[in-house]
Short mmCIF file of C-alpha atoms and ligand atoms in Angstrom, two decimals:
data_model
loop_
_atom_site.label_atom_id
_atom_site.label_comp_id
_atom_site.label_asym_id
_atom_site.label_seq_id
_atom_site.Cartn_x
_atom_site.Cartn_y
_atom_site.Cartn_z
CA MET A 184 23.34 101.60 59.93
CA ILE A 185 21.96 98.08 60.31
CA TYR A 186 22.55 95.42 57.68
CA HIS A 187 20.27 92.37 57.55
CA ALA A 188 21.76 89.36 55.78
CA ARG A 189 22.56 85.66 56.09
CA HIS A 190 25.79 84.94 57.92
CA PHE A 191 28.27 83.30 55.52
CA ARG A 192 29.25 80.66 58.08
CA THR A 193 25.88 79.66 59.55
CA GLY A 194 23.31 80.73 56.97
CA GLU A 195 21.34 82.32 59.85
CA ALA A 196 19.77 85.76 59.39
CA VAL A 197 21.73 88.38 61.32
CA ALA A 198 21.49 92.12 61.88
CA VAL A 199 24.92 93.77 61.84
CA THR A 200 24.99 97.29 63.28
CA VAL A 201 27.79 99.66 62.30
CA GLU A 202 28.53 102.90 64.12
CA ALA A 203 31.51 105.16 63.49
CA GLY A 204 33.10 102.52 61.28
CA ARG A 205 32.91 99.67 63.79
CA ILE A 206 30.57 96.74 64.29
CA VAL A 207 28.71 97.46 67.53
CA ALA A 208 26.14 94.64 67.36
CA CYS A 209 25.67 91.35 65.53
CA SER A 210 22.43 89.68 66.58
CA PRO A 211 19.71 87.44 65.09
CA SER A 212 17.51 89.27 62.60
CA ASP A 213 13.72 88.98 62.50
CA GLN A 214 13.79 89.65 58.76
CA ARG A 215 14.20 87.09 55.98
CA PRO A 216 17.09 88.55 53.99
CA THR A 217 18.20 87.04 50.72
CA LEU A 218 21.68 88.58 50.64
CA TRP A 219 24.66 87.03 52.40
CA ILE A 220 27.19 88.82 54.60
CA ALA A 221 30.90 87.92 54.96
CA PRO A 222 34.26 89.58 55.61
CA ALA A 223 35.51 91.46 52.56
CA PHE A 224 37.97 89.68 50.30
CA PHE A 225 41.71 90.16 50.59
CA ASP A 226 43.70 89.42 47.44
CA PRO A 227 47.49 89.08 47.65
CA GLN A 228 48.04 89.60 43.93
CA ILE A 229 46.43 92.38 41.88
CA ASN A 230 48.49 93.76 38.97
CA GLY A 231 46.09 96.54 38.04
CA ALA A 232 42.75 96.80 36.25
CA ARG A 233 40.88 98.59 33.46
CA GLY A 234 44.04 99.37 31.52
CA ILE A 235 45.99 100.62 34.55
CA SER A 236 49.17 98.67 35.32
CA PHE A 237 51.04 99.11 38.59
CA ASN A 238 54.15 98.46 36.49
CA ALA A 239 53.56 101.42 34.19
CA PRO A 240 56.37 104.01 34.26
CA THR A 241 53.64 106.67 34.26
CA LEU A 242 51.63 105.26 37.21
CA THR A 243 50.00 108.02 39.31
CA PRO A 244 48.40 108.00 42.79
CA LEU A 245 45.05 108.75 41.14
CA GLN A 246 45.35 105.58 39.06
CA VAL A 247 46.11 103.60 42.21
CA GLN A 248 42.89 104.94 43.68
CA THR A 249 40.97 103.94 40.52
CA VAL A 250 42.18 100.33 40.77
CA VAL A 251 41.21 100.25 44.44
CA GLU A 252 37.68 101.38 43.53
CA VAL A 253 37.39 98.80 40.74
CA CYS A 254 38.47 96.09 43.18
CA ARG A 255 35.92 97.21 45.75
CA ARG A 256 33.14 96.65 43.22
CA HIS A 257 34.21 93.00 43.25
CA GLY A 258 34.21 92.70 47.04
CA ILE A 259 37.96 93.14 47.48
CA GLY A 260 38.28 95.26 50.61
CA SER A 261 42.05 95.08 50.68
CA PHE A 262 44.81 93.70 48.50
CA CYS A 263 48.49 93.67 47.64
CA PRO A 264 49.28 95.70 44.52
CA THR A 265 51.67 93.48 42.61
CA LEU A 266 54.59 94.59 40.49
CA ILE A 267 56.02 92.09 38.05
CA THR A 268 59.38 91.86 36.29
CA GLY A 269 60.63 95.17 34.92
CA SER A 270 63.55 97.56 34.91
CA PHE A 271 65.01 98.85 38.17
CA GLU A 272 63.60 102.30 37.50
CA ALA A 273 60.10 101.11 36.53
CA LEU A 274 59.81 99.11 39.74
CA ARG A 275 61.26 101.92 41.84
CA HIS A 276 58.71 104.32 40.35
CA GLY A 277 55.86 101.84 40.92
CA PHE A 278 56.66 101.25 44.57
CA ALA A 279 57.29 104.96 45.25
CA THR A 280 53.96 105.90 43.65
CA LEU A 281 52.05 103.26 45.58
CA ALA A 282 53.66 104.48 48.81
CA GLN A 283 52.85 108.10 47.94
CA ALA A 284 49.20 107.18 47.26
CA MET A 285 48.94 105.54 50.69
CA ASP A 286 50.70 108.41 52.45
CA GLU A 287 48.30 110.93 50.90
CA ASP A 288 45.05 109.07 51.58
CA LYS A 289 44.36 107.19 54.81
CA ARG A 290 41.54 105.25 53.11
CA LEU A 291 44.01 103.82 50.61
CA ALA A 292 46.36 103.01 53.46
CA GLN A 293 43.59 100.78 54.90
CA ARG A 294 42.67 99.25 51.58
CA ILE A 295 46.22 98.37 50.55
CA ALA A 296 47.87 95.99 52.97
CA GLY A 297 51.33 95.89 51.47
CA PHE A 298 52.97 95.20 48.14
CA HIS A 299 53.85 91.99 46.34
CA LEU A 300 56.94 91.83 44.13
CA GLU A 301 56.53 89.00 41.59
CA GLY A 302 59.86 88.90 39.79
CA PRO A 303 62.29 89.81 38.38
CA TYR A 304 64.25 86.94 39.97
CA LEU A 305 62.40 84.22 38.04
CA SER A 306 63.10 81.44 35.56
CA ALA A 307 63.88 82.75 32.07
CA GLU A 308 62.60 79.54 30.45
CA ASP A 309 59.50 79.71 28.28
CA GLY A 310 56.62 78.30 30.28
CA PRO A 311 57.81 79.03 33.83
CA ARG A 312 58.49 82.62 32.80
CA GLY A 313 54.85 83.08 31.75
CA ALA A 314 54.31 86.64 30.49
CA HIS A 315 57.24 88.17 32.40
CA PRO A 316 59.52 90.06 29.96
CA LYS A 317 62.66 87.99 29.37
CA ASP A 318 64.96 91.01 29.03
CA TYR A 319 64.48 91.96 32.67
CA ILE A 320 64.66 88.50 34.26
CA ARG A 321 67.76 88.37 36.46
CA ASP A 322 69.44 86.87 39.53
CA PRO A 323 68.42 87.97 43.03
CA ASP A 324 70.20 91.11 44.20
CA TRP A 325 69.65 92.15 47.80
CA ASP A 326 70.94 95.71 47.28
CA GLU A 327 68.54 96.21 44.41
CA PHE A 328 65.66 94.86 46.50
CA ARG A 329 66.62 97.14 49.40
CA HIS A 330 66.28 100.17 47.10
CA TRP A 331 62.79 99.05 46.13
CA GLN A 332 61.86 98.34 49.73
CA ASP A 333 63.05 101.84 50.68
CA ALA A 334 61.00 103.38 47.84
CA ALA A 335 58.02 101.39 49.12
CA GLY A 336 58.46 102.71 52.66
CA GLY A 337 59.08 99.14 53.84
CA ARG A 338 55.70 97.96 52.55
CA ILE A 339 56.84 95.08 50.29
CA ARG A 340 55.38 92.13 52.23
CA MET A 341 55.78 89.33 49.73
CA VAL A 342 58.30 88.37 47.03
CA THR A 343 57.79 85.60 44.48
CA LEU A 344 61.01 84.18 43.06
CA ALA A 345 62.54 81.10 41.45
CA PRO A 346 64.78 79.33 43.99
CA GLU A 347 67.11 77.85 41.37
CA ARG A 348 68.60 81.23 40.48
CA PRO A 349 72.13 81.82 41.83
CA GLY A 350 71.94 83.54 45.20
CA ALA A 351 68.24 82.75 45.68
CA LEU A 352 68.60 80.74 48.89
CA ALA A 353 70.54 83.48 50.71
CA PHE A 354 68.02 85.98 49.37
CA ILE A 355 65.11 83.92 50.76
CA GLU A 356 66.85 83.78 54.13
CA LYS A 357 67.19 87.57 54.16
CA LEU A 358 63.59 88.10 53.09
CA THR A 359 62.35 85.81 55.83
CA ALA A 360 64.55 87.45 58.46
CA SER A 361 63.15 90.84 57.49
CA GLY A 362 59.54 89.65 57.81
CA VAL A 363 58.81 89.42 54.08
CA VAL A 364 56.97 86.31 52.85
CA ALA A 365 59.15 84.39 50.38
CA ALA A 366 57.05 82.62 47.74
CA ILE A 367 58.12 80.08 45.13
CA GLY A 368 56.81 80.78 41.63
CA HIS A 369 57.62 80.98 37.93
CA THR A 370 60.24 78.34 38.64
CA ALA A 371 62.01 75.53 36.81
CA ALA A 372 63.61 74.24 40.00
CA THR A 373 64.56 70.65 40.67
CA SER A 374 62.84 68.89 43.52
CA ALA A 375 65.97 69.30 45.64
CA GLN A 376 66.02 73.05 44.95
CA ILE A 377 62.38 73.32 46.07
CA ARG A 378 63.27 71.53 49.30
CA ASP A 379 66.27 73.82 49.85
CA ALA A 380 64.07 76.88 49.33
CA VAL A 381 61.66 75.68 52.00
CA LYS A 382 64.57 75.09 54.39
CA ALA A 383 65.73 78.65 53.68
CA GLY A 384 62.30 80.00 54.65
CA ALA A 385 60.04 79.94 51.57
CA CYS A 386 56.57 79.30 52.92
CA THR A 387 54.18 79.37 50.00
CA SER A 388 53.83 78.68 46.30
CA THR A 389 52.49 81.44 44.07
CA HIS A 390 49.62 80.41 41.75
CA LEU A 391 50.58 76.74 41.94
CA GLY A 392 49.96 74.95 38.65
CA ASN A 393 50.60 78.04 36.52
CA GLY A 394 53.87 79.54 35.34
CA CYS A 395 55.01 76.00 34.42
CA HIS A 396 56.41 74.03 31.51
CA ALA A 397 53.84 72.56 29.14
CA THR A 398 55.35 69.10 29.74
CA LEU A 399 57.23 67.75 32.76
CA PRO A 400 58.83 64.49 33.90
CA ARG A 401 55.86 62.58 35.23
CA HIS A 402 57.15 61.94 38.75
CA ASP A 403 60.21 63.97 39.62
CA ASN A 404 59.06 67.54 39.08
CA TYR A 405 58.49 70.80 40.92
CA LEU A 406 54.70 70.44 40.96
CA TRP A 407 54.61 67.19 42.93
CA GLU A 408 57.38 68.48 45.20
CA GLN A 409 55.45 71.63 46.09
CA LEU A 410 52.20 69.69 46.50
CA ALA A 411 53.86 67.17 48.79
CA CYS A 412 55.58 69.72 50.99
CA ASP A 413 53.47 70.19 54.12
CA ASP A 414 55.43 73.33 55.02
CA LEU A 415 54.33 75.12 51.86
CA TRP A 416 51.06 76.95 51.46
CA ALA A 417 49.78 77.58 47.94
CA SER A 418 47.77 80.16 46.12
CA ILE A 419 45.63 79.14 43.17
CA ILE A 420 43.80 81.09 40.46
CA PRO A 421 40.36 79.49 40.04
CA ASP A 422 39.25 82.01 37.40
CA GLY A 423 38.08 79.27 35.04
CA HIS A 424 41.04 79.70 32.67
CA HIS A 425 44.24 79.16 34.66
CA LEU A 426 43.40 75.72 36.06
CA PRO A 427 40.88 73.04 35.10
CA ALA A 428 38.38 72.07 37.79
CA THR A 429 40.09 68.73 38.46
CA VAL A 430 43.38 70.48 39.27
CA VAL A 431 41.66 73.03 41.52
CA LYS A 432 39.99 70.12 43.32
CA CYS A 433 43.22 68.12 43.69
CA ILE A 434 45.26 71.06 44.99
CA THR A 435 42.46 71.94 47.41
CA ARG A 436 42.28 68.37 48.70
CA ILE A 437 46.05 68.07 49.08
CA LYS A 438 46.74 71.42 50.74
CA GLY A 439 43.46 71.60 52.68
CA VAL A 440 41.82 74.90 53.43
CA GLN A 441 44.40 75.60 56.15
CA ARG A 442 47.30 75.93 53.68
CA LEU A 443 45.55 77.33 50.65
CA LEU A 444 44.40 80.71 49.41
CA ILE A 445 42.73 82.17 46.37
CA THR A 446 44.09 84.94 44.23
CA CYS A 447 42.51 86.34 41.09
CA ASP A 448 45.88 87.66 39.83
CA ALA A 449 43.94 90.38 38.00
CA SER A 450 45.90 91.74 35.08
CA SER A 451 45.99 95.39 34.13
CA LEU A 452 43.67 94.29 31.35
CA ALA A 453 41.04 92.90 33.74
CA GLY A 454 37.77 94.60 32.95
CA MET A 455 38.87 95.56 29.41
CA PRO A 456 36.93 94.54 26.27
CA PRO A 457 38.26 91.79 23.96
CA GLY A 458 41.06 92.97 21.66
CA LEU A 459 44.81 93.35 21.21
CA TYR A 460 46.90 95.27 23.73
CA HIS A 461 50.55 96.03 24.38
CA GLU A 462 51.53 95.71 28.05
CA TRP A 463 54.82 95.04 29.92
CA GLY A 464 56.67 95.00 26.59
CA ALA A 465 54.50 92.16 25.27
CA ASP A 466 51.65 91.84 22.79
CA LEU A 467 48.65 90.52 24.70
CA GLU A 468 45.15 89.59 23.73
CA VAL A 469 41.92 89.64 25.67
CA LEU A 470 39.80 86.84 24.21
CA PRO A 471 36.01 87.04 24.02
CA ASN A 472 35.69 84.63 26.98
CA GLY A 473 37.76 86.93 29.21
CA LYS A 474 40.97 84.87 28.98
CA ILE A 475 44.13 86.99 28.62
CA VAL A 476 47.05 85.46 26.70
CA VAL A 477 50.40 86.43 25.22
CA ARG A 478 49.34 86.95 21.60
CA GLY A 479 49.76 83.87 19.45
CA THR A 480 50.74 81.62 22.37
CA PRO A 481 48.91 79.52 24.94
CA PHE A 482 50.67 81.42 27.77
CA LEU A 483 48.33 83.21 30.12
CA ALA A 484 49.07 86.79 31.13
CA GLY A 485 47.19 87.24 34.39
CA SER A 486 43.48 87.05 34.83
CA GLY A 487 40.59 89.03 33.41
CA HIS A 488 38.42 88.14 36.39
CA PHE A 489 38.34 89.23 40.02
CA THR A 490 38.17 87.47 43.38
CA ASP A 491 34.36 87.25 43.45
CA THR A 492 34.37 85.06 40.32
CA CYS A 493 37.19 82.92 41.74
CA VAL A 494 35.32 82.27 45.01
CA ALA A 495 32.18 81.09 43.20
CA ASN A 496 34.29 78.93 40.86
CA CYS A 497 36.18 77.36 43.75
CA ILE A 498 32.93 76.27 45.38
CA ARG A 499 31.88 74.52 42.18
CA MET A 500 35.27 73.14 41.21
CA ALA A 501 36.48 71.85 44.57
CA GLY A 502 33.16 71.14 46.29
CA LEU A 503 33.85 73.66 49.05
CA SER A 504 31.24 75.25 51.28
CA LEU A 505 30.59 78.97 50.95
CA ALA A 506 32.35 79.55 54.27
CA GLU A 507 35.44 77.59 53.21
CA ALA A 508 35.73 79.43 49.91
CA ILE A 509 35.29 82.82 51.60
CA ASP A 510 38.00 81.88 54.10
CA LEU A 511 40.37 81.11 51.21
CA ALA A 512 39.79 84.61 49.87
CA SER A 513 39.81 86.53 53.15
CA ALA A 514 41.09 84.89 56.33
CA GLN A 515 43.77 82.73 54.69
CA PRO A 516 45.73 85.39 52.77
CA ARG A 517 45.60 87.58 55.87
CA ARG A 518 47.02 84.71 57.93
CA LEU A 519 49.83 84.15 55.45
CA LEU A 520 50.83 87.81 55.61
CA ASN A 521 50.46 87.92 59.39
CA LEU A 522 47.64 90.47 59.23
CA PRO A 523 44.69 90.57 61.64
CA PRO A 524 41.56 88.82 60.30
CA ALA A 525 38.51 90.70 59.09
CA THR A 526 35.56 89.45 61.14
CA LEU A 527 31.87 90.12 61.74
CA GLU A 528 32.42 90.22 65.49
CA VAL A 529 31.37 93.07 67.76
CA GLY A 530 34.22 95.54 68.13
CA ALA A 531 35.77 94.76 64.74
CA LYS A 532 36.34 97.47 62.17
CA ALA A 533 33.69 97.31 59.48
CA ASP A 534 35.22 95.42 56.55
CA PHE A 535 32.54 93.27 54.99
CA ILE A 536 30.50 92.55 51.88
CA LEU A 537 26.86 91.79 51.17
CA PHE A 538 26.25 89.62 48.16
CA GLU A 539 23.85 87.47 46.25
CA TRP A 540 24.74 83.80 45.92
CA GLU A 541 22.93 80.55 45.17
CA PRO A 542 24.65 77.18 45.63
CA ASN A 543 26.66 76.46 42.48
CA GLY A 544 25.77 79.89 41.09
CA GLU A 545 27.66 83.12 40.61
CA LEU A 546 28.51 85.47 43.46
CA CYS A 547 27.27 89.00 42.92
CA ILE A 548 28.48 91.79 45.22
CA HIS A 549 25.81 94.30 46.33
CA HIS A 550 27.59 96.29 49.05
CA ILE A 551 31.07 96.71 50.41
CA VAL A 552 31.39 98.38 53.78
CA ASP A 553 34.47 99.54 55.61
CA GLU A 554 35.26 102.04 58.34
CA PHE A 555 35.19 104.91 55.85
CA SER A 556 32.20 104.19 53.67
CA SER A 557 29.28 102.00 52.77
CA PHE A 558 29.39 101.55 49.03
CA SER A 559 26.36 100.17 47.25
CA ILE A 560 27.05 98.75 43.82
CA ALA A 561 24.83 100.72 41.42
CA GLY A 562 21.56 99.12 40.43
CA ARG A 563 21.55 96.43 43.09
CA GLY A 564 18.96 96.22 45.89
CA SER A 565 19.48 97.43 49.42
CA SER A 566 19.40 95.51 52.67
CA GLU A 567 20.14 98.50 54.88
CA THR A 568 17.70 99.80 57.49
ZN1 ZN B 89 52.64 85.02 37.91
#
């Protein structure tokens, strides 16, 4: 199969040939394609979609597969299923089911890179806690985590926690020593506690600018501290609801594209129609504009959008090039998790997207291709020969 499209980095027309799941040629094309080609997205934080929550005590391998397919329609070739704060048993079940799904299907094993545990070792304060259920917020417990890591078959690659909780610094040291990325998030830490977390091995901030108090001391606060720390990466959610454009632009300028990544943080309600829902022990509402909130509060409960929307938004909000924004949603999260990059180079496994995009417009996925399949999104034109 040969795909003709404009290379996301150069804008030049290229012909990418795939045989047996690998790219065997990438050469100039004599056609004038309108679609673009780029490595598929990698999102480090997906909580579910279309009413399926990875936290659900009834999660099945088939539901895991459904979420993977929904994500692929948005150009997400691989991601980290993310479990949030819950009971010991709910999280054990979630990780065991995800591991079972990957063990049973080698395609899922390629499309899921590892798991992200966001919680339960977070701040219990309103604001930093976000939509995490207060009853299950607790202090870090390495034995408890080890049980979850065993259930996951060792696939938990990232843990987001609040460093001010008792025992958090030793926990971060253990995570780091075991090769798990320790991320700061949903925190009410002092500036000194942020600095101590970084010394202990924390290397990134999770969705910086969200999971925060509504008001903060203007200078001495955890936002400035994380922004100023050159040893911390950051993820942001540029879905149009979590952060205003000015904040997306400022964080992007401060961190630079080398220490930044995009996540959509898709909620289990992503892709659901507006209405009232009950998830994770909380009453949530999907608003007509796609925003998902804890009912009757301004607190956001994950995103209703996916990575494709976030990439297009980031270009507009932060003035990035297409290539820079794609890197934030593909190469950068892979770098953070120490995974090999997805590339368009000869010899690479097929793992790319073809999409429609105009400067300052939306990004519309037409195809997603990996070593197992070439999936054309229904109703959209073809660029295959
Ligand atoms: Zn969060």
